[in-house]
Short mmCIF file of C-alpha atoms and ligand atoms in Angstrom, two decimals:
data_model
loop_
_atom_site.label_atom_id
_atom_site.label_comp_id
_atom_site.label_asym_id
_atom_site.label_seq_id
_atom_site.Cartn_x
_atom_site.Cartn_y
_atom_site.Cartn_z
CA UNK N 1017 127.84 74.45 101.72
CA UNK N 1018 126.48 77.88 101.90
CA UNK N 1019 122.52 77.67 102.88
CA UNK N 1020 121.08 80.33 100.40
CA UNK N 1021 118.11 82.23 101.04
CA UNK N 1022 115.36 83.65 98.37
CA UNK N 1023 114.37 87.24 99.80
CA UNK N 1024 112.67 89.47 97.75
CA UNK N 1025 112.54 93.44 99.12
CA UNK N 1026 109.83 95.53 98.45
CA UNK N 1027 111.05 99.26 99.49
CA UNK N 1028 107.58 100.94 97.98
CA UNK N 1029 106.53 104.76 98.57
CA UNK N 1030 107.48 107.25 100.75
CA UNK N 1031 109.75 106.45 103.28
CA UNK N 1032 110.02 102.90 102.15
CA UNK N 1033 113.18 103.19 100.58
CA UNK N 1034 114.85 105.01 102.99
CA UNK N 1035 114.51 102.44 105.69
CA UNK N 1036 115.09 99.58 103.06
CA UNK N 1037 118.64 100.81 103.00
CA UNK N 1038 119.27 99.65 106.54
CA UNK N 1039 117.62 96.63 106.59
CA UNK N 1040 120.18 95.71 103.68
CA UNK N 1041 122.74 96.65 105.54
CA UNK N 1042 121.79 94.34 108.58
CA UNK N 1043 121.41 91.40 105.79
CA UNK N 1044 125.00 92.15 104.71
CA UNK N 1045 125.90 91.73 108.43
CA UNK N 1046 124.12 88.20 109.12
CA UNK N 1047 125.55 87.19 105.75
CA UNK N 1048 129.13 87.19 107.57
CA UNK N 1049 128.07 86.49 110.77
CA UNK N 1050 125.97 83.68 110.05
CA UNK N 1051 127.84 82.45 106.47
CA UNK N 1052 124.55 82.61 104.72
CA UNK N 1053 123.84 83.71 101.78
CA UNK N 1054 121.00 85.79 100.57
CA UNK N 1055 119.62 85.74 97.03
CA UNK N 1056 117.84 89.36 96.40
CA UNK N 1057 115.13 90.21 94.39
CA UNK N 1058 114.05 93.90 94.49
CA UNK N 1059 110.57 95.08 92.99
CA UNK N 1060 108.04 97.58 92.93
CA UNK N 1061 105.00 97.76 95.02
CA UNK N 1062 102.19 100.54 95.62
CA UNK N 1063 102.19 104.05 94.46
CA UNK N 1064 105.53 103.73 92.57
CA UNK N 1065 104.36 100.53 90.84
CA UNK N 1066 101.56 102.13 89.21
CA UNK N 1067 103.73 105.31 88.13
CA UNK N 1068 106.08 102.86 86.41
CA UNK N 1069 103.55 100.20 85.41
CA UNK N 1070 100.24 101.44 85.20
CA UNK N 1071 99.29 98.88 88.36
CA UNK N 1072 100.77 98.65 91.67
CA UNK N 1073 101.65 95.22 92.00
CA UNK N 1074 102.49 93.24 88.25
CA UNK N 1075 101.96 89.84 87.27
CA UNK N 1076 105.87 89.53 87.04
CA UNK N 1077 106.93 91.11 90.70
CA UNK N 1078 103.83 88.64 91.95
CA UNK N 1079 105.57 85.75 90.34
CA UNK N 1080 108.92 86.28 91.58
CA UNK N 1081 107.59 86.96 95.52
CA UNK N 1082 106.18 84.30 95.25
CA UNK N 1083 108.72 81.91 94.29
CA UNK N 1084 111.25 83.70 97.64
CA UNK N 1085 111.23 82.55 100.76
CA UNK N 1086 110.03 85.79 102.50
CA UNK N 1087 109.13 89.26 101.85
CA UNK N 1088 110.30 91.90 103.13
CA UNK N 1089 107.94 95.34 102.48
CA UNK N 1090 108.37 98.93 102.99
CA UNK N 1091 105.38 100.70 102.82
CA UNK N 1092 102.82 102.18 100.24
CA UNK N 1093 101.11 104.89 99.42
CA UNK N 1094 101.18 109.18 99.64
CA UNK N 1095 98.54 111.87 99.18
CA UNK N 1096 99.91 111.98 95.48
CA UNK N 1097 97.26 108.71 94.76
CA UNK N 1098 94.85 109.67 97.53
CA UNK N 1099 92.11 111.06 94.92
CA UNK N 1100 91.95 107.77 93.38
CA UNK N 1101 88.11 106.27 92.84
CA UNK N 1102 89.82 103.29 90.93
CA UNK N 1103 90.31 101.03 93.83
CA UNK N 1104 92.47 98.44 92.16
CA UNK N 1105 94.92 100.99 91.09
CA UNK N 1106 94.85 102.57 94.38
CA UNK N 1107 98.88 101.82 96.06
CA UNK N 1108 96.89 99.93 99.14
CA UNK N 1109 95.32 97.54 95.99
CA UNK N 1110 99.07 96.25 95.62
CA UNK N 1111 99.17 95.12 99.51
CA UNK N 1112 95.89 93.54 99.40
CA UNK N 1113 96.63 91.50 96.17
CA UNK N 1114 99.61 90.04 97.69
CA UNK N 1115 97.94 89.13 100.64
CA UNK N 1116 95.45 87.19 98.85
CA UNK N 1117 97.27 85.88 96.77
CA UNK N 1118 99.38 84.76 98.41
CA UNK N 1119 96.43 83.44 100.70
CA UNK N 1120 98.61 85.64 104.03
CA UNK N 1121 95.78 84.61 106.31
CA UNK N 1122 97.72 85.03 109.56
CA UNK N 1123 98.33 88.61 110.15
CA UNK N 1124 101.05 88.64 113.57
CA UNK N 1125 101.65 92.10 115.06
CA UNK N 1126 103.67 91.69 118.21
CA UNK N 1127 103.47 95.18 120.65
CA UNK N 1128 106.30 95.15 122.36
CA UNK N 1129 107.06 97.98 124.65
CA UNK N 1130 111.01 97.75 124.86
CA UNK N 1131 112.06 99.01 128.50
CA UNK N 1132 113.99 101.92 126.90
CA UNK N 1133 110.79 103.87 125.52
CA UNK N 1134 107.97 102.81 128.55
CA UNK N 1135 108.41 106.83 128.92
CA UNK N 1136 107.41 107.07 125.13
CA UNK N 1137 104.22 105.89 125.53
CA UNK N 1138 100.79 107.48 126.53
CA UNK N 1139 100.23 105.51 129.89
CA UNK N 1140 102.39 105.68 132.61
CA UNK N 1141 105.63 103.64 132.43
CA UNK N 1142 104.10 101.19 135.09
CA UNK N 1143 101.14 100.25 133.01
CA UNK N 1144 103.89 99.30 129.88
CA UNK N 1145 107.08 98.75 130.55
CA UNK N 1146 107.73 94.82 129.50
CA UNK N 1147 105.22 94.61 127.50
CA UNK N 1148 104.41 91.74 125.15
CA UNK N 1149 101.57 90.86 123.43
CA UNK N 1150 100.89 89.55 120.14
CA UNK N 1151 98.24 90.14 117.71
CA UNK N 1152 96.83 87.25 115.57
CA UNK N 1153 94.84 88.59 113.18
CA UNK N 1154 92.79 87.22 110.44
CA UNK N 1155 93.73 88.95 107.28
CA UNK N 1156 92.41 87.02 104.64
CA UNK N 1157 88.27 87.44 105.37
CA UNK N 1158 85.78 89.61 107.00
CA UNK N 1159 84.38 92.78 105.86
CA UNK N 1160 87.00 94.13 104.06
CA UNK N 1161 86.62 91.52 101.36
CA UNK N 1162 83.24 89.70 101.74
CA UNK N 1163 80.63 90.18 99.16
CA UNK N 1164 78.26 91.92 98.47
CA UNK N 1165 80.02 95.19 98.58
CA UNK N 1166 79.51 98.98 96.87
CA UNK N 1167 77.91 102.10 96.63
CA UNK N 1168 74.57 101.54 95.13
CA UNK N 1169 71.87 104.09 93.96
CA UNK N 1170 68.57 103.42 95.73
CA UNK N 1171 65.38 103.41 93.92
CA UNK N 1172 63.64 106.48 95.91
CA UNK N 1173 67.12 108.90 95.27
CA UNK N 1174 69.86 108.52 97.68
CA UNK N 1175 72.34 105.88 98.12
CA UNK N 1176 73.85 102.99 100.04
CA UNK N 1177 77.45 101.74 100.74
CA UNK N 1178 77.53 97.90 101.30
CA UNK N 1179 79.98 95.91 103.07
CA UNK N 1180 79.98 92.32 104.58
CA UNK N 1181 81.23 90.84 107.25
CA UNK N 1182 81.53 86.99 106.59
CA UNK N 1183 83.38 84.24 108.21
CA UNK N 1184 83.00 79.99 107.44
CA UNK N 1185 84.26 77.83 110.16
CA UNK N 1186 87.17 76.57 107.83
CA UNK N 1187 88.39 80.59 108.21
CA UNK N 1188 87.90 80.69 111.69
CA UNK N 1189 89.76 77.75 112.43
CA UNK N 1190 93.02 77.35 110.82
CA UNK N 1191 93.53 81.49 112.78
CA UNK N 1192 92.58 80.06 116.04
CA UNK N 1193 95.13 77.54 115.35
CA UNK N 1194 97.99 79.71 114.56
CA UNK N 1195 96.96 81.76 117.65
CA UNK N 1196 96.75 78.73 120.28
CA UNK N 1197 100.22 77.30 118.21
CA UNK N 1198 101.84 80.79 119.37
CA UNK N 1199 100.40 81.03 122.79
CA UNK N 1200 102.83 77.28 123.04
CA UNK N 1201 105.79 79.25 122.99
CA UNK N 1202 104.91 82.35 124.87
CA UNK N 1203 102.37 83.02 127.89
CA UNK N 1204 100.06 79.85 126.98
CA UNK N 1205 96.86 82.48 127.19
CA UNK N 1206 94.56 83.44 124.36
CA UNK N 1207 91.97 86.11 124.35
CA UNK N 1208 89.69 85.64 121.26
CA UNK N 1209 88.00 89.36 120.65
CA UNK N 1210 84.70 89.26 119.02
CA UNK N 1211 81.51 90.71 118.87
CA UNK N 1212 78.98 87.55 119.52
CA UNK N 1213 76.46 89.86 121.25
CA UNK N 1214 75.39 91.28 118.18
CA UNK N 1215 77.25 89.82 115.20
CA UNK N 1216 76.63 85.92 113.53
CA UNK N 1217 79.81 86.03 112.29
CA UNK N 1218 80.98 86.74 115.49
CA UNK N 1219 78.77 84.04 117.40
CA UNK N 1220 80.01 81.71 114.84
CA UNK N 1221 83.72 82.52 115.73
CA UNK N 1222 82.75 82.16 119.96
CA UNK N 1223 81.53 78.85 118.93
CA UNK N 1224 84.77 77.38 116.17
CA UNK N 1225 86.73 78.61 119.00
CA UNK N 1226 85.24 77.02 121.84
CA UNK N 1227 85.30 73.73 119.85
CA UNK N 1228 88.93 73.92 118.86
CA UNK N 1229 89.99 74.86 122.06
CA UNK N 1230 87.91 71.51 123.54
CA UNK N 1231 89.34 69.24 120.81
CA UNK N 1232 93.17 70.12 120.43
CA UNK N 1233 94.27 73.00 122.82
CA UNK N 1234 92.78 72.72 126.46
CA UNK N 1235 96.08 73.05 127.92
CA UNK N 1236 96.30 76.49 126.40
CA UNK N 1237 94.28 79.11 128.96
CA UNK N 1238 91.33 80.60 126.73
CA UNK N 1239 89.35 83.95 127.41
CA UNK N 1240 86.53 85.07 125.11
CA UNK N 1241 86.52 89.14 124.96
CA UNK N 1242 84.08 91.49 123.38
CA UNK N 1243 85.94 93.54 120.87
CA UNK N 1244 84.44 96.77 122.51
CA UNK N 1245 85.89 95.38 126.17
CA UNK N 1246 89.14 94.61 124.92
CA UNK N 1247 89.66 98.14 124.05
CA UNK N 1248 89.33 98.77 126.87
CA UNK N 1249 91.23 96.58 128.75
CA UNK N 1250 93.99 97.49 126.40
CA UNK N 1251 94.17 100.71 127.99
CA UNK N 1252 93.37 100.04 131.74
CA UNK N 1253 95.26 97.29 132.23
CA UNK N 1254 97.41 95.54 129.10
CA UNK N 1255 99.69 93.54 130.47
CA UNK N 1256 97.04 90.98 130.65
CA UNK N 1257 96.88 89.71 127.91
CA UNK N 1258 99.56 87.23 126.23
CA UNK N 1259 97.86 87.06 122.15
CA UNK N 1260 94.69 88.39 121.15
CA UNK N 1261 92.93 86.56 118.33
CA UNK N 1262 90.70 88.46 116.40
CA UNK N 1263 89.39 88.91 113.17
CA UNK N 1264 90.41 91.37 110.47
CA UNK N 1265 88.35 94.36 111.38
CA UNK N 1266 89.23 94.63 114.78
CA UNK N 1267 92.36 93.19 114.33
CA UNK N 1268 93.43 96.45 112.38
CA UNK N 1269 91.69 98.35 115.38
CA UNK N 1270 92.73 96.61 118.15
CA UNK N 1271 96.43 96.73 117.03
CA UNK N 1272 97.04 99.90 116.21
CA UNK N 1273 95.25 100.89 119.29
CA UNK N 1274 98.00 98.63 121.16
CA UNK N 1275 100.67 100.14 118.81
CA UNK N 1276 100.63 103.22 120.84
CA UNK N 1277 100.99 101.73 123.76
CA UNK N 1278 104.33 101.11 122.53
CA UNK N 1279 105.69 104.13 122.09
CA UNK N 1280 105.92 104.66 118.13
CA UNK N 1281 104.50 103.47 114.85
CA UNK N 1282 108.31 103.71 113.37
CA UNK N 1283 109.00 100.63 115.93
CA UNK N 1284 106.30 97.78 115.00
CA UNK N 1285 107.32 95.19 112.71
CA UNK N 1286 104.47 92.56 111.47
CA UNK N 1287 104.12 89.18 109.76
CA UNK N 1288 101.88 87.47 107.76
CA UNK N 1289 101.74 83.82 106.91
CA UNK N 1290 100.03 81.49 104.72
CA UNK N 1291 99.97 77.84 104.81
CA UNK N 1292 103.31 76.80 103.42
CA UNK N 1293 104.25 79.62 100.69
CA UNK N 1294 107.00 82.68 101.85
CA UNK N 1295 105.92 85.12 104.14
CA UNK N 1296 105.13 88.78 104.14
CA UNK N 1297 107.40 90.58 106.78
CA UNK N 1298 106.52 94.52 107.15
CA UNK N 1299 106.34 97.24 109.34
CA UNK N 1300 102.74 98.83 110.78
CA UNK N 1301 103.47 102.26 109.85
CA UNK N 1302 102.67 104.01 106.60
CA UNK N 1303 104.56 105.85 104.12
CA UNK N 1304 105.35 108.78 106.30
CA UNK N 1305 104.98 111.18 103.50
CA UNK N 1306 105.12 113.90 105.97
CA UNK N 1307 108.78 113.04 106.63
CA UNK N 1308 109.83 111.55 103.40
CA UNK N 1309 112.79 112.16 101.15
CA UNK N 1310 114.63 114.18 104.71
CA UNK N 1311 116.73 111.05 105.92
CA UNK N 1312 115.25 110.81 109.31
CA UNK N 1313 112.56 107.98 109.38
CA UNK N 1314 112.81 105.50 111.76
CA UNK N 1315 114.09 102.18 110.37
CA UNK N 1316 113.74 99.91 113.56
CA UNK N 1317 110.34 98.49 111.88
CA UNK N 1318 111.79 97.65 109.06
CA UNK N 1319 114.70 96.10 110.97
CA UNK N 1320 112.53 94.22 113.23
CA UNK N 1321 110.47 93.03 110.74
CA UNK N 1322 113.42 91.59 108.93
CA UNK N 1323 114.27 89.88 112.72
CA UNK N 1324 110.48 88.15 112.19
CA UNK N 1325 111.44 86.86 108.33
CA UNK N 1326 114.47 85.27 110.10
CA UNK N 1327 112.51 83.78 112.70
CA UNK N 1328 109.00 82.58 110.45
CA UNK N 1329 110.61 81.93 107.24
CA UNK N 1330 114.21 81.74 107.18
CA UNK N 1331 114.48 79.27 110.25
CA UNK N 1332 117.44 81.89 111.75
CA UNK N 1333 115.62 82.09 114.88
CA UNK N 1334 119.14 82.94 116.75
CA UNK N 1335 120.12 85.86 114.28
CA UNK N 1336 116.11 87.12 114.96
CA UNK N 1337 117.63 87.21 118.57
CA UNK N 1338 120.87 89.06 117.90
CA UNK N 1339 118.90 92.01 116.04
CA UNK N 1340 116.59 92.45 118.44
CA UNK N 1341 118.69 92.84 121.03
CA UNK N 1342 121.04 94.78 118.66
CA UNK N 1343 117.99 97.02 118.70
CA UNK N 1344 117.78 97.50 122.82
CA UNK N 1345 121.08 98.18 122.63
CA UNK N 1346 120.92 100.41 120.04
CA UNK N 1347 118.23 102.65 122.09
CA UNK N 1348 120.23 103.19 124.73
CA UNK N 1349 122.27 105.78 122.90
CA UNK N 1350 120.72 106.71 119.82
CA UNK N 1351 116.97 107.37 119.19
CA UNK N 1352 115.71 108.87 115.75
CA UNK N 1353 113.23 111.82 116.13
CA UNK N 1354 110.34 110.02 116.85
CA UNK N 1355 111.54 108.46 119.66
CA UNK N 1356 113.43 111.08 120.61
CA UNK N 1357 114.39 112.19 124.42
CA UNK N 1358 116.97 114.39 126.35
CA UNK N 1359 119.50 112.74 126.60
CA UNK N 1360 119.81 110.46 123.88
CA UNK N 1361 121.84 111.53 120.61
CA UNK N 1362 119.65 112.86 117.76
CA UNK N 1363 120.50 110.86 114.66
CA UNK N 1364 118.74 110.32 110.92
CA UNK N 1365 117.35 106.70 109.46
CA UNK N 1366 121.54 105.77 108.65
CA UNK N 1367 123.09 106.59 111.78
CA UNK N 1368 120.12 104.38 113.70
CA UNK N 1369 121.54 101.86 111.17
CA UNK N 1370 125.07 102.43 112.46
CA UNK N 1371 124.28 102.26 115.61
CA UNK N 1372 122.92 99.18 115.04
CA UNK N 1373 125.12 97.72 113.17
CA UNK N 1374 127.54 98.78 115.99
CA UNK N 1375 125.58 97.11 119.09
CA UNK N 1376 125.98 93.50 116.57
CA UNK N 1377 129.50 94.00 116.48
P1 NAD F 1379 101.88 106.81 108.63
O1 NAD F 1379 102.12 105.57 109.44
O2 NAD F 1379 102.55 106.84 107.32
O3 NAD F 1379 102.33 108.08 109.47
C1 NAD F 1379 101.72 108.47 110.70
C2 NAD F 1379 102.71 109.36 111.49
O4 NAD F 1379 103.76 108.54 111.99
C3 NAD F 1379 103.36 110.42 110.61
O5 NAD F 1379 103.54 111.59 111.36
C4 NAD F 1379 104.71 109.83 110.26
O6 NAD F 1379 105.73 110.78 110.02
C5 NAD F 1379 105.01 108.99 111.50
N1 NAD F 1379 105.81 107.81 111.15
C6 NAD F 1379 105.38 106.68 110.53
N2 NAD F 1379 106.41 105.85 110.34
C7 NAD F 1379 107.50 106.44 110.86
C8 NAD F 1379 108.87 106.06 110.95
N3 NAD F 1379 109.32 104.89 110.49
N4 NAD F 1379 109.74 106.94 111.53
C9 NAD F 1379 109.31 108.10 112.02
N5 NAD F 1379 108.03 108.51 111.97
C10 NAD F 1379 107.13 107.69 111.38
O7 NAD F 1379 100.29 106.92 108.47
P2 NAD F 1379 99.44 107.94 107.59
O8 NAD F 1379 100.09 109.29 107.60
O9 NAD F 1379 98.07 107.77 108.06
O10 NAD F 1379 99.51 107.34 106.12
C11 NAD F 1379 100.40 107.79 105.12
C12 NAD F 1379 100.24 106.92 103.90
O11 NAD F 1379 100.63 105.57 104.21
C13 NAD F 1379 98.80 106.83 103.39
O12 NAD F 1379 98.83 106.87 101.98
C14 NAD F 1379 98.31 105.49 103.89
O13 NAD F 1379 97.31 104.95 103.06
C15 NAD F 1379 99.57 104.69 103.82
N6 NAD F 1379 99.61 103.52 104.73
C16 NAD F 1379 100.28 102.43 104.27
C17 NAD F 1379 100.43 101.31 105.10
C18 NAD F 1379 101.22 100.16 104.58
O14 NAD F 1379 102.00 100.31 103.66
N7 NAD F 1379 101.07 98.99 105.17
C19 NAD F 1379 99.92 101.33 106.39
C20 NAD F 1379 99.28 102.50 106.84
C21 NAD F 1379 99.15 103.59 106.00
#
C-alpha cells in the first residue's frame, strides 16, 4: 500500500512562490522514486494572507496545518506592509502565530558550509570548508514574547518600550533535551550560549542545564558559553563547535551570524518542532523583495528545507540524503546569482531546479 503523506505548502510573499515551484517539483520526484504519495494542501501565509483575508494567517489555513504532517514555508513579508503599527496584522504576526500555536519550541538551523561555496564565504576557505554545526534554538519563550511588554507614556513626559526576557525551568529543559538528543547523532558536543553573568534568566538556564546534563546526558561533552564569547568564537575559530543551544534572542543572533559563514542566506533551510504535532520546515532568508517576481532566487533553502521535513517528520531520512547530495552535485555546475562564480553556469530559480532534478536522476 502506498504510505501517504499530509504536507501542507505555504509559498507566502515575495520570492516565496517562486522557490515553492521547485520544491514541488522535487516532491513529484520522491513520489516516483520512493512510491509515496503526498497529499497537498496549499494556503496563504503573511503579507498575501492579509491582502486576501484581512489577517495573515486564518483560523481555517491554521486548522488544516495543523492536521499535516509537516509544513513546508516560503517566506513572508515586503516593504508593501512595513508601515504597519498593527502588530498582529503585520505578515511576521502569521509566522509567530503558527509557531505558538503550534507550540514549535525547537527552532533547528543547521550551517552547513558545503565544500563547493567555502570560497563564498567571508573567512578564508580554511576556517569553513566542512562545516557543520547546528543551531538549537528556543523559539517558543524569551523576550520576544514574555510579558510585560509595550510602549508606555511615563508620568513626567517621555516614554518607555518594555520587553521581557523570561524563562521557567520546564522551558529550559525540554530545549536542552532536544539539543543533547541531537548532539547523539552528530559530534556528541553541546555548547549552551547564555548570558549568566548578568541575566537571571540566563543563570537559571546555566543551572537547568547543568542539572540535565548530570541526570540524563553525561556522556554527551557539555560547554557553557557566554552569548557575547560565542560570537566570537563563531568567527575566530567555528569549527568548534558541534550544536549550540541557546535561547531565542541569541538564537536569532547567533544564527544568522553563522549563516554567513556559509556562504548565502538563499542556502539555509530550518526546522522547528513541537512535541508530537507536524513540523514547520523553512528557509532562513526573507522575502527577497529586492529580487522578487525576476525568476532568479535561489531555491536550495527551500529544497533543503523540504530534505529536513523528510528527515523530522516524514521518517524519509534516505530521500533527505538523496536531495542533499542532489544539491552538492547540483553546485558543481550550476550556481544561481547569489552564489555565483566564474566558472559556474549562470542560471534562474528553475534551471537550479533542473539541475537538481538532474543530479537525482
Ligand atoms: P531577505 O532574507 O529577504 O534578503 C536579504 C538579501 O538576501 C537580499 O539581498 C535578498 O535578495 C537576498 N536573498 C534572500 N534570499 C535569497 C534567495 N533565496 N536567493 C537569492 N538571494 C536571496 O531579508 P530582508 O531583505 O531583511 O527582508 C525582506 C523581508 O523579509 C522583510 O519584510 C522581512 O521582515 C522579511 N523576513 C521574513 C523572514 C521569514 O519569512 N522567515 C525572515 C527574515 C525576513
Amino acid at each position: 500500500m502506498t504510505t501517504t503523506h499530509k504536507v501542507m505548502l505555504l509559498p507566502g510573499d515575495g520570492i516565496g512562490p517562486e522557490i515553492m515551484a521547485e520544491v514541488k517539483r522535487v516532491m513529484t520526484w520522491i513520489e516516483g522514486a520512493y512510491g509515496v504519495s503526498f497529499d497537498v494542501s496549499e494556503g496563504l501565509i503573511g503579507g498575501c494572507s492579509y491582502e486576501e483575508f484581512g489577517h495573515p494567517l486564518t483560523d481555517e489555513t491554521l486548522a488544516r496545518a495543523k492536521a499535516s504532517d509537516a509544513i513546508v514555508m516560503g517566506c513572508v513579508g515586503g516593504p508593501q506592509w512595513d508601515g504597519k503599527t498593527d502588530y498582529d496584522k503585520r505578515p511576521e504576526a502569521g509566522l509567530l502565530r503558527i509557531r505558538k500555536e503550534l507550540d514549535l519550541f525547537a527552532n533547528l538551523r543547521p550551517a552547513m558550509c558545503f565544500d563547493a561555496l567555502a570560497d563564498a564565504s567571508s573567512l578564508k576557505r580554511e576556517y569553513v570548508a566542512g562545516l557543520d554545526i547546528l543551531f538549537v534554538r528556543e523559539l517558543a519563550g524569551g523576550v520576544y514574547f514574555g510579558e510585560p511588554r509595550g510602549i508606555e507614556d511615563l508620568p513626567g513626559g517621555g516614554r518607555v518600550g518594555i520587553n521581557t526576557q523570561r524563562y521557567t525551568d520546564a522551558e529550559i529543559i525540554r530545549i536542552a533535551r532536544v539539543a543533547f538528543e541531537m548532539a547523539r547523532k552528530r559530534g556528541n558536543k553541546v555548547h549552551s550560549a547564555e548570558k549568566a553573568n548578568v541575566m537571571e534568566s540566563g543563570l537559571l538556564w546555566r543551572e537547568e542545564v547543568t542539572k540535565l546534563h548530570a541526570a540524563e546526558y553525561s556522556d554527551v561533552q557539555l560547554e557553557h558559553i557566554l552569548a557575547d564569547n560565542c560570537a566570537m568564537q563563531l568567527v575566530k575559530n567555528p569549527k568548534q563547535f558541534d550544536v549550540i543551544l541557546t535561547d531565542n534572542l541569541f538564537g536569532d543572533l547567533l544564527s544568522d551570524a553563522a549563516a554567513m559563514l556559509t556562504g548565502s542566506l538563499g542556502m539555509l533551510p530550518s526546522a522547528s518542532l513541537g512535541s508530537g504535532g507536524p513540523g514547520l520546515y523553512e528557509p532562513v532568508h526573507g522575502s527577497a523583495p529586492d529580487i522578487a517576481g525576476q525568476g532568479i532566487a535561489n531555491p536550495i533553502a527551500a529544497i533543503l528545507s523540504l530534505a529536513m521535513a523528510l528527515r523530522y517528520s516524514l521518517d524519509m531520512g534516505d530521500a533527505a540524503d538523496a536531495v542533499e547530495a542532489a544539491v552538492s552535485k547540483a553546485l558543481d555546475s550550476a550556481r544561481t546569482g547569489d552564489i555565483w562564480a566564474e566558472g559556474f553556469e549562470r542560471v534562474g530559480t528553475t534551471g537550479m531546479g533542473d539541475a537538481i532534478l538532474a543530479a537525482l536522476g
